[in-house]
PDB file of C-alpha atoms in Angstrom:
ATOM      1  CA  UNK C  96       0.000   0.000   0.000  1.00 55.00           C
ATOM      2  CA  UNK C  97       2.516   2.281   0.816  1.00 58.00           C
ATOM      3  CA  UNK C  98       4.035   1.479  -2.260  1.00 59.00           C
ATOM      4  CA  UNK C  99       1.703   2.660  -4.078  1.00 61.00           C
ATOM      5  CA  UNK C 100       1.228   5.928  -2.143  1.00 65.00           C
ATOM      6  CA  UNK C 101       4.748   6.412  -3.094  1.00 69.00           C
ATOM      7  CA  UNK C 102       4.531   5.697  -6.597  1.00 71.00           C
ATOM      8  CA  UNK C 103       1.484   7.956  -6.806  1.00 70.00           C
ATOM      9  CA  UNK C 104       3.362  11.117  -5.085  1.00 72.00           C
ATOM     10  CA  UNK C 105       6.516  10.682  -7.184  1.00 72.00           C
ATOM     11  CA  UNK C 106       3.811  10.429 -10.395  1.00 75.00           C
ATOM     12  CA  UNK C 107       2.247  14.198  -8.821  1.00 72.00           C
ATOM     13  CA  UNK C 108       6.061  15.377  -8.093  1.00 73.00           C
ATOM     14  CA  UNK C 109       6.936  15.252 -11.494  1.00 76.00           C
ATOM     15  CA  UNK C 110       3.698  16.161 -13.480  1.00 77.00           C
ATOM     16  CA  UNK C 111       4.016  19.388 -10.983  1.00 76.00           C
ATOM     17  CA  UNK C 112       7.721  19.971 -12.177  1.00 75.00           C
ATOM     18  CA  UNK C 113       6.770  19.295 -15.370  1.00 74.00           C
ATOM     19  CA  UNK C 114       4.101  21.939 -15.240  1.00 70.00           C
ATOM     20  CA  UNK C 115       6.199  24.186 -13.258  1.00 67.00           C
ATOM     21  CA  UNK C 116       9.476  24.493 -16.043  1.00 69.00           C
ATOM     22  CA  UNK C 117       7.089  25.051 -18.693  1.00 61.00           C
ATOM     23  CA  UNK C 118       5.571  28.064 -17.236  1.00 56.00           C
ATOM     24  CA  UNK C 119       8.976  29.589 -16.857  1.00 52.00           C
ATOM     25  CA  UNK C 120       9.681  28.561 -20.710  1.00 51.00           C
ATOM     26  CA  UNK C 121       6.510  30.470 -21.117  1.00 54.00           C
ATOM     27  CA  UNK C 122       7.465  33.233 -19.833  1.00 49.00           C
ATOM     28  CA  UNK C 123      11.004  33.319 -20.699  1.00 44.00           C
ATOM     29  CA  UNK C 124       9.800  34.424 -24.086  1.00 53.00           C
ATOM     30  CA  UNK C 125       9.901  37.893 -23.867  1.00 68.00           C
ATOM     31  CA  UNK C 126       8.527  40.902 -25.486  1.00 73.00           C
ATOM     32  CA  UNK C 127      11.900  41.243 -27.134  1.00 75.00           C
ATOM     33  CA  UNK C 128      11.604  37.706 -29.212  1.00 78.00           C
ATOM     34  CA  UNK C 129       7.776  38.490 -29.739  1.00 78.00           C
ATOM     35  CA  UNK C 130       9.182  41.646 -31.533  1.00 75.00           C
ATOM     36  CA  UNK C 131      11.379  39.753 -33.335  1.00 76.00           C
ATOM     37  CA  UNK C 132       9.129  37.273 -34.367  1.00 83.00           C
ATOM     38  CA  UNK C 133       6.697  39.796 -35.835  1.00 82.00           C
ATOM     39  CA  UNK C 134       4.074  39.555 -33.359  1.00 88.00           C
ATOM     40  CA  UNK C 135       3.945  43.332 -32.417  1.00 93.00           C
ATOM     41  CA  UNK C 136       0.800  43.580 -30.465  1.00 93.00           C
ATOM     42  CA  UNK C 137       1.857  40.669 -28.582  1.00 94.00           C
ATOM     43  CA  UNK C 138       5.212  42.611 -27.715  1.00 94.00           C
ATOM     44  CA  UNK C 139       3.287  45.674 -26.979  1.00 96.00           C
ATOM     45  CA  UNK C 140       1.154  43.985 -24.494  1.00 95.00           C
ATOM     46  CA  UNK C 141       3.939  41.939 -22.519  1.00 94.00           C
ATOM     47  CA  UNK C 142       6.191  45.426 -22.493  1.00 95.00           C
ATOM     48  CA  UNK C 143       3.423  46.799 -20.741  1.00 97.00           C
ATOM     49  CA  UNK C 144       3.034  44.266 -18.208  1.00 95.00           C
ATOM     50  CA  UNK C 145       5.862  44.319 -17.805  1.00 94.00           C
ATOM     51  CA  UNK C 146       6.752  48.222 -16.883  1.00 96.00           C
ATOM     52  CA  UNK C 147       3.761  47.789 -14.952  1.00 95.00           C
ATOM     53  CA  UNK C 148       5.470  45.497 -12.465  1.00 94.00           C
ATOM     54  CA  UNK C 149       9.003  46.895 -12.926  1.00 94.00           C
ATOM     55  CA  UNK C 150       8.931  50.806 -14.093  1.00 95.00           C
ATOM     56  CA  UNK C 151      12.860  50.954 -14.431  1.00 94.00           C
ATOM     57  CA  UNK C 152      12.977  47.678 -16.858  1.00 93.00           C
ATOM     58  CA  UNK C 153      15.044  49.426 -19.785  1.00 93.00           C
ATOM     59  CA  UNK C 154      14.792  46.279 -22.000  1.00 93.00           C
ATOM     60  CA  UNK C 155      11.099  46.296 -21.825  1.00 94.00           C
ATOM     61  CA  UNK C 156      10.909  50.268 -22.315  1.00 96.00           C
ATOM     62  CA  UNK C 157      12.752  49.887 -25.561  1.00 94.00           C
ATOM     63  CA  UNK C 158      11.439  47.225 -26.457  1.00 94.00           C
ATOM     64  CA  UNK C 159       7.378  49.358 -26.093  1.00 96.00           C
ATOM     65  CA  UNK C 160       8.787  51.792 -28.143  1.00 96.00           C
ATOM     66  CA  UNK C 161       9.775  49.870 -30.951  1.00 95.00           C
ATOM     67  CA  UNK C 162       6.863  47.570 -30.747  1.00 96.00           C
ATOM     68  CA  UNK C 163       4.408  50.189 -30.143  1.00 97.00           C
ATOM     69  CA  UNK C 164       5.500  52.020 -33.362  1.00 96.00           C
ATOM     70  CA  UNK C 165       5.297  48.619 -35.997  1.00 96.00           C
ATOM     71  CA  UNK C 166       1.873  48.226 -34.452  1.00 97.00           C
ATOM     72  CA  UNK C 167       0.366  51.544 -34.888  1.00 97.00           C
ATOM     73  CA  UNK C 168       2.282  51.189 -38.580  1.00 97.00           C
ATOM     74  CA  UNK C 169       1.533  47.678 -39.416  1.00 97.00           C
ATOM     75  CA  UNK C 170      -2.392  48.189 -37.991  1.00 97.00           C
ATOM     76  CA  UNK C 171      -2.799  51.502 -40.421  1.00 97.00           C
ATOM     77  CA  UNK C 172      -0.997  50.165 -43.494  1.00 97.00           C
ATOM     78  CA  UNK C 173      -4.063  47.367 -43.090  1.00 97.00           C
ATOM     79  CA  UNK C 174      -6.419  50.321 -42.746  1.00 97.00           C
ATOM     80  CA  UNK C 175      -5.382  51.854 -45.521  1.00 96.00           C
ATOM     81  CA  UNK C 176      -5.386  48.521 -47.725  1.00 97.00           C
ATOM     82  CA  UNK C 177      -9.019  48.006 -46.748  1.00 96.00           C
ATOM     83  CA  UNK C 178      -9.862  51.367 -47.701  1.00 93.00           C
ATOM     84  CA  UNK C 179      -8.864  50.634 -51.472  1.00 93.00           C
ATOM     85  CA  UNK C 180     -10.395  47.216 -51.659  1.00 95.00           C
ATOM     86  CA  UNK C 181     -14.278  46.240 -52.640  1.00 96.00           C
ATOM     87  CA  UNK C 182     -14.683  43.732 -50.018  1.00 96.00           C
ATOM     88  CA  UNK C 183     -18.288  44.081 -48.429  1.00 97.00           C
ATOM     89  CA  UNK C 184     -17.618  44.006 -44.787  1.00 97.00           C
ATOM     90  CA  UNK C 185     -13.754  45.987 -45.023  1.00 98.00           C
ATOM     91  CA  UNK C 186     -15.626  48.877 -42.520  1.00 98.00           C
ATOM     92  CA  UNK C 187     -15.999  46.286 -39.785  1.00 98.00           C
ATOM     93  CA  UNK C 188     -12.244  45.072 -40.802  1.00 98.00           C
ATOM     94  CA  UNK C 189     -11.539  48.612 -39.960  1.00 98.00           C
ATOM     95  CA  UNK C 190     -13.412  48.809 -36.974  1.00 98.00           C
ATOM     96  CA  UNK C 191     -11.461  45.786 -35.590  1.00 98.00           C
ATOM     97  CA  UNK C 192      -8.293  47.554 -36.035  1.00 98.00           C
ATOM     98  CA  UNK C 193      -9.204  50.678 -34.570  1.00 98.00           C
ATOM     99  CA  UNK C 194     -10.234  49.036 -31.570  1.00 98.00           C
ATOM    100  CA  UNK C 195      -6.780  47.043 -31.470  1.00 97.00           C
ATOM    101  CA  UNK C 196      -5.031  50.769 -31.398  1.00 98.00           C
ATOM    102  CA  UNK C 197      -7.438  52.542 -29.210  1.00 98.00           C
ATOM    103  CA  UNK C 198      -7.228  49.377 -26.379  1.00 97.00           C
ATOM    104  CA  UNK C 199      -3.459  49.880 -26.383  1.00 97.00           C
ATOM    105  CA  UNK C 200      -3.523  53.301 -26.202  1.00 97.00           C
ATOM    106  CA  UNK C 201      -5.520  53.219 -23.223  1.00 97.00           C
ATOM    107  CA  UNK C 202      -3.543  50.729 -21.823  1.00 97.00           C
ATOM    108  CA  UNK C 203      -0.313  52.616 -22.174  1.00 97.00           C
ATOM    109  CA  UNK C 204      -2.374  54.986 -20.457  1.00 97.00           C
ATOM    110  CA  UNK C 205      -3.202  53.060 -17.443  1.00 96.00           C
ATOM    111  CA  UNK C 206       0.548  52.687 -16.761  1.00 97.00           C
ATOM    112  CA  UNK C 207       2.889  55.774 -15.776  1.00 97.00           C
ATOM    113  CA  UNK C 208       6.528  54.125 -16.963  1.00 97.00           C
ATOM    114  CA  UNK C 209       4.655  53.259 -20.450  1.00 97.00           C
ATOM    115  CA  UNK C 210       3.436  57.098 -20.810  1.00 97.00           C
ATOM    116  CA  UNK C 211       7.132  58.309 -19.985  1.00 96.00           C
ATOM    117  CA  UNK C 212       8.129  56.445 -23.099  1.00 96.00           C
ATOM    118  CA  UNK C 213       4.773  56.636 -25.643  1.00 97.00           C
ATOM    119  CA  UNK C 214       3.189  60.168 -24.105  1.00 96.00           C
ATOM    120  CA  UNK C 215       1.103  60.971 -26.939  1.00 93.00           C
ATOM    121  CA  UNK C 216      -0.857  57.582 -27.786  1.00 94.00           C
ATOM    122  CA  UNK C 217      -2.357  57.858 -30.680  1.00 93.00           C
ATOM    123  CA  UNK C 218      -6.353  57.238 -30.481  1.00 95.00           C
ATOM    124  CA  UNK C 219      -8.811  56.785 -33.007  1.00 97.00           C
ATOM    125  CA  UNK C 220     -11.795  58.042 -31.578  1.00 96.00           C
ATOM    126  CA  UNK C 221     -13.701  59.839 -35.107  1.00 97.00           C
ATOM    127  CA  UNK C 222     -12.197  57.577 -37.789  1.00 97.00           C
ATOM    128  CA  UNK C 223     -13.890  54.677 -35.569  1.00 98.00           C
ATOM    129  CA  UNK C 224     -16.923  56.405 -35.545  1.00 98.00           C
ATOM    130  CA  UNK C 225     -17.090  56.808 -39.191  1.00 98.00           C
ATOM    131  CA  UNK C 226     -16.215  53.191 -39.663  1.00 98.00           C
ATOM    132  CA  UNK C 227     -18.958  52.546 -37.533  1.00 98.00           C
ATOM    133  CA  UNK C 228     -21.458  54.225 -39.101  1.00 98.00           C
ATOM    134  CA  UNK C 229     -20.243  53.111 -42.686  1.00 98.00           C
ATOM    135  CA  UNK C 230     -20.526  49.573 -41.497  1.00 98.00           C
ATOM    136  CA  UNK C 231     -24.063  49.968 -40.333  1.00 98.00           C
ATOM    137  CA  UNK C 232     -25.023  51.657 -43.279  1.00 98.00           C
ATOM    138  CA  UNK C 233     -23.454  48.386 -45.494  1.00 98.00           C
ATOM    139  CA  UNK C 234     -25.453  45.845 -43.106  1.00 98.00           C
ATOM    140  CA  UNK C 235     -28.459  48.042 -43.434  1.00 98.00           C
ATOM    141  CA  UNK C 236     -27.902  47.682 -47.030  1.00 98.00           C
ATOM    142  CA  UNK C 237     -27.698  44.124 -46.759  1.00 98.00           C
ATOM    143  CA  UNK C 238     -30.912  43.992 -45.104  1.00 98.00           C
ATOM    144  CA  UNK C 239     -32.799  45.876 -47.325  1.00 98.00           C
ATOM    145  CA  UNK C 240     -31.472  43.887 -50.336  1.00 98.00           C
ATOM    146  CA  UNK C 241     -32.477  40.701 -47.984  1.00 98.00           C
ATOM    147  CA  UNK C 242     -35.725  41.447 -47.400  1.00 97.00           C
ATOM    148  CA  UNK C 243     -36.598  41.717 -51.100  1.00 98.00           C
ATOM    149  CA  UNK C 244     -36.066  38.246 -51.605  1.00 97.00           C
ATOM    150  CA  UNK C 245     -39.139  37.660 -49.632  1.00 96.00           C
ATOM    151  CA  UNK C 246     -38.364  34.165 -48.684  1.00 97.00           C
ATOM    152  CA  UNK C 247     -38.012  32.748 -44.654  1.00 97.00           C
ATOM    153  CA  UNK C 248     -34.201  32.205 -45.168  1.00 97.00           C
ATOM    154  CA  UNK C 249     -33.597  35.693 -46.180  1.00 97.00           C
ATOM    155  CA  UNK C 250     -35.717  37.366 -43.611  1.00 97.00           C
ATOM    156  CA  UNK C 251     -33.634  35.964 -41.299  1.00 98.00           C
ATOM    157  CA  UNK C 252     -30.255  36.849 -43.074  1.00 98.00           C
ATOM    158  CA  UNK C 253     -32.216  40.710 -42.984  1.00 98.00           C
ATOM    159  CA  UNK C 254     -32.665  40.342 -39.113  1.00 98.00           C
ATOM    160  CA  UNK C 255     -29.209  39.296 -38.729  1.00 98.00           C
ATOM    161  CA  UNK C 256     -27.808  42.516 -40.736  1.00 98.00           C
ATOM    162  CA  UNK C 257     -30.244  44.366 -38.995  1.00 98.00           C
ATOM    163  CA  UNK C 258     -29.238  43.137 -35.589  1.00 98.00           C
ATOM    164  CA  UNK C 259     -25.472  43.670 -36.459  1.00 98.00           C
ATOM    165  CA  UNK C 260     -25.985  47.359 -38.149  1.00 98.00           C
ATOM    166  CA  UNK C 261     -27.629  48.302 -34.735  1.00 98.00           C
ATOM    167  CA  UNK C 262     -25.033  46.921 -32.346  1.00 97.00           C
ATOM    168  CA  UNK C 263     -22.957  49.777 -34.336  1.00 97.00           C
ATOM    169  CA  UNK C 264     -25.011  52.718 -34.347  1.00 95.00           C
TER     170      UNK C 264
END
């Protein structure tokens, strides 16, 4: 019995360890290598978790800066993109990435060592109001174009475009 008790603990001891080092793997990839890796909004994010829980960390200050700048670049080039492009739904495309750049401007602004180094956020408070309006009017237009199909199936297609055009206005 005993034996068995043993077995068991030394079975919990190392799934524990196990678990343990691959948190710290986890976490030993750092802002920096998300940077690197192209994953700027990733880099942003852990920068600023960072600086929240150590203000004088100089590798994570840079590495906000840099990262915070290919977002807000990489983010807008997509913007712009979209705004040459016939795809249908490219307003709510927009919408998605003006609500990546205004949530990281307010978190930058919810933490004093990140303002030192980005002070002047950018946010994207009227172009995201146009894009939401734009988008409602397209979904509207959906509707509309829906409902003349007078069938069951497209009334509820209409509803849903309807539903979605006034969760943006």
């Amino acid at each position: 019995h005993s034996y068995k008790s043993q077995s068991m603990r030394y079975k919990l001891h190392l799934v524990l360890s196990s678990l343990l080092i691959l948190l710290v793997l986890m976490e030993a990839c750092t802002g920096q290598r998300k940077l690197q890796k192209g994953e700027y909004e990733a880099a942003v994010n852990r920068s600023i978790n960072k600086l929240r829980k150590s203000p004088g960390n100089k590798k994570a200050a840079k590495t906000l800066d840099q990262a915070y700048n290919l977002t807000v670049k990489t983010l807008m080039e997509e913007v712009y993109a979209l705004k040459a492009s016939n795809e249908v739904y490219k307003w709510e495309k927009k919408i998605t990435r003006y609500h990546k750049l205004n949530s990281i401007s307010d978190e930058i602004a919810r933490c004093p060592a990140c303002l030192k180094i980005i002070p002047d956020a950018n946010r994207y408070t009227s172009v995201l109001v146009e894009a939401l309006n734009n988008a409602a009017n397209v979904r509207y237009g959906l509707g509309i174009e829906q409902m003349k199909l007078k069938t069951i199936y497209s009334a509820q297609e209409a509803y849903r475009h309807f539903l979605i055009a006034k969760s943006y206005v």
